[in-house]
């Protein structure tokens, strides 16, 4: 079966942008996990997850954000989220993610947030 | 006793590859019984979470088993029953933890159950030792 999830990687200034496209579930989460690991190994610790084309997320996808965020923040970086659709946002909201992650309307705003310094803590 | 009851079943191999098919099955039934788009998406998420748990924990990611998803519609409720023959695991024994605490422990295992309990009106688990495990999730139908 063809994969129904893709990640396009790019840059917004000095910030690494991972554009998520499709369904992020227990089947596709390892793909996202690998992508974040590769970025970390490449020294890219300031990341924006562009969720504009993310049509679905389950706890497996949320778990990827959770499992890396502490390590990334300890190393001085952060993952910020951008452009989440209302349908996907409600899943983040149920689990209290807005209190733990910076969530911005656009990728540009999320990237600019890095320049402001500071980040959410838990 | 309900005056009518309709049952739909889907049996798939225990691979995460089939979660998309499971969500489609749930969504079609949700639409048919009159839930709106947002509600249908939440139902599909709850069943996805339950089936992903079975594939990962009951079967240890072995794709050689089966997961059965049964949807039962009656006058008042839409009920999903997720049936497996793997290792029994009672979610009732799990204490819900705060997400912040799960992050500290680098665990994401409690999230799915939290979503299921938030979305569904009633959740029950039944283990028949050596035979099967059955998770029942009930959603009340909207009255028009």
Tab-separated table of N, CA and C in Angstrom, chain A residues 1-9 18-41 47 54 60-65 67-68, chain B residues 16:
chain	number	residue	atom	x	y	z
A	1	UNK	N	0.852	-1.211	0.000
A	1	UNK	CA	0.000	0.000	0.000
A	1	UNK	C	0.881	1.252	0.000
A	2	UNK	N	0.548	2.177	-0.857
A	2	UNK	CA	1.357	3.404	-0.941
A	2	UNK	C	1.271	4.185	0.366
A	3	UNK	N	2.376	4.828	0.701
A	3	UNK	CA	2.358	5.602	1.932
A	3	UNK	C	1.476	6.840	1.746
A	4	UNK	N	0.749	7.160	2.790
A	4	UNK	CA	-0.152	8.311	2.694
A	4	UNK	C	0.343	9.461	3.567
A	5	UNK	N	1.655	9.496	3.735
A	5	UNK	CA	2.248	10.559	4.540
A	5	UNK	C	3.602	10.934	3.938
A	6	UNK	N	3.823	12.221	3.801
A	6	UNK	CA	5.099	12.686	3.243
A	6	UNK	C	5.607	13.881	4.029
A	7	UNK	N	6.925	14.032	3.989
A	7	UNK	CA	7.537	15.193	4.652
A	7	UNK	C	8.429	15.899	3.639
A	8	UNK	N	8.204	17.187	3.505
A	8	UNK	CA	9.053	18.000	2.641
A	8	UNK	C	9.891	18.880	3.556
A	9	UNK	N	11.199	18.878	3.346
A	9	UNK	CA	12.053	19.660	4.250
A	9	UNK	C	12.617	20.898	3.551
A	18	UNK	N	9.782	21.424	8.514
A	18	UNK	CA	9.341	20.100	8.086
A	18	UNK	C	7.855	20.197	7.756
A	19	UNK	N	7.538	20.153	6.469
A	19	UNK	CA	6.139	20.263	6.049
A	19	UNK	C	5.516	18.869	6.020
A	20	UNK	N	4.539	18.660	6.879
A	20	UNK	CA	3.896	17.341	7.008
A	20	UNK	C	2.665	17.289	6.106
A	21	UNK	N	2.528	16.193	5.380
A	21	UNK	CA	1.452	16.102	4.396
A	21	UNK	C	0.773	14.737	4.519
A	22	UNK	N	-0.512	14.725	4.850
A	22	UNK	CA	-1.248	13.466	4.872
A	22	UNK	C	-1.625	12.992	6.262
A	23	UNK	N	-1.511	11.687	6.469
A	23	UNK	CA	-2.005	11.046	7.690
A	23	UNK	C	-0.844	10.620	8.590
A	24	UNK	N	-0.809	11.190	9.773
A	24	UNK	CA	0.265	10.841	10.715
A	24	UNK	C	-0.336	9.930	11.789
A	25	UNK	N	-0.161	8.621	11.580
A	25	UNK	CA	-0.721	7.642	12.522
A	25	UNK	C	0.373	6.656	12.956
A	26	UNK	N	-0.017	5.562	13.566
A	26	UNK	CA	0.979	4.610	14.076
A	26	UNK	C	1.801	4.005	12.939
A	27	UNK	N	1.236	3.998	11.740
A	27	UNK	CA	1.961	3.438	10.600
A	27	UNK	C	3.020	4.405	10.070
A	28	UNK	N	2.680	5.688	10.037
A	28	UNK	CA	3.575	6.668	9.413
A	28	UNK	C	4.444	7.422	10.421
A	29	UNK	N	4.132	7.310	11.715
A	29	UNK	CA	4.905	8.045	12.729
A	29	UNK	C	6.409	7.741	12.676
A	30	UNK	N	6.834	6.473	12.425
A	30	UNK	CA	8.278	6.211	12.370
A	30	UNK	C	8.997	7.039	11.309
A	31	UNK	N	8.311	7.340	10.210
A	31	UNK	CA	8.876	8.174	9.147
A	31	UNK	C	9.187	9.583	9.700
A	32	UNK	N	8.254	10.121	10.444
A	32	UNK	CA	8.421	11.448	11.059
A	32	UNK	C	9.543	11.408	12.118
A	33	UNK	N	9.541	10.320	12.865
A	33	UNK	CA	10.566	10.136	13.903
A	33	UNK	C	11.968	10.143	13.280
A	34	UNK	N	12.121	9.410	12.180
A	34	UNK	CA	13.420	9.366	11.491
A	34	UNK	C	13.827	10.747	11.005
A	35	UNK	N	12.840	11.488	10.476
A	35	UNK	CA	13.145	12.820	9.938
A	35	UNK	C	13.659	13.739	11.047
A	36	UNK	N	13.029	13.705	12.195
A	36	UNK	CA	13.471	14.567	13.303
A	36	UNK	C	14.858	14.142	13.775
A	37	UNK	N	15.064	12.839	13.856
A	37	UNK	CA	16.377	12.334	14.277
A	37	UNK	C	17.475	12.804	13.321
A	38	UNK	N	17.204	12.737	12.047
A	38	UNK	CA	18.191	13.166	11.040
A	38	UNK	C	18.491	14.655	11.184
A	39	UNK	N	17.437	15.432	11.421
A	39	UNK	CA	17.648	16.880	11.585
A	39	UNK	C	18.508	17.148	12.821
A	40	UNK	N	18.225	16.445	13.894
A	40	UNK	CA	19.007	16.643	15.122
A	40	UNK	C	20.475	16.261	14.894
A	41	UNK	N	20.650	15.132	14.212
A	41	UNK	CA	22.030	14.699	13.933
A	41	UNK	C	22.751	15.695	13.029
A	47	UNK	N	13.323	23.884	14.818
A	47	UNK	CA	12.468	23.305	13.774
A	47	UNK	C	11.048	23.818	13.865
A	54	UNK	N	-1.399	18.603	6.906
A	54	UNK	CA	-1.600	17.419	7.751
A	54	UNK	C	-3.105	17.227	7.923
A	60	UNK	N	0.037	8.409	18.127
A	60	UNK	CA	1.367	7.970	17.688
A	60	UNK	C	2.141	9.150	17.108
A	61	UNK	N	1.445	10.007	16.365
A	61	UNK	CA	2.071	11.203	15.806
A	61	UNK	C	2.404	12.212	16.883
A	62	UNK	N	1.474	12.398	17.803
A	62	UNK	CA	1.719	13.321	18.921
A	62	UNK	C	2.892	12.828	19.759
A	63	UNK	N	2.995	11.520	19.860
A	63	UNK	CA	4.073	10.928	20.645
A	63	UNK	C	5.450	11.270	20.097
A	64	UNK	N	5.546	11.465	18.785
A	64	UNK	CA	6.838	11.829	18.191
A	64	UNK	C	7.263	13.214	18.702
A	65	UNK	N	6.322	14.155	18.686
A	65	UNK	CA	6.643	15.495	19.227
A	65	UNK	C	7.100	15.376	20.680
A	67	UNK	N	8.327	12.801	22.359
A	67	UNK	CA	9.514	12.033	22.726
A	67	UNK	C	10.813	12.783	22.447
A	68	UNK	N	10.765	13.795	21.557
A	68	UNK	CA	11.999	14.507	21.234
A	68	UNK	C	12.120	15.876	21.890
B	16	UNK	N	-0.169	-2.021	11.195
B	16	UNK	CA	-0.555	-0.593	11.249
B	16	UNK	C	-0.907	-0.065	9.862
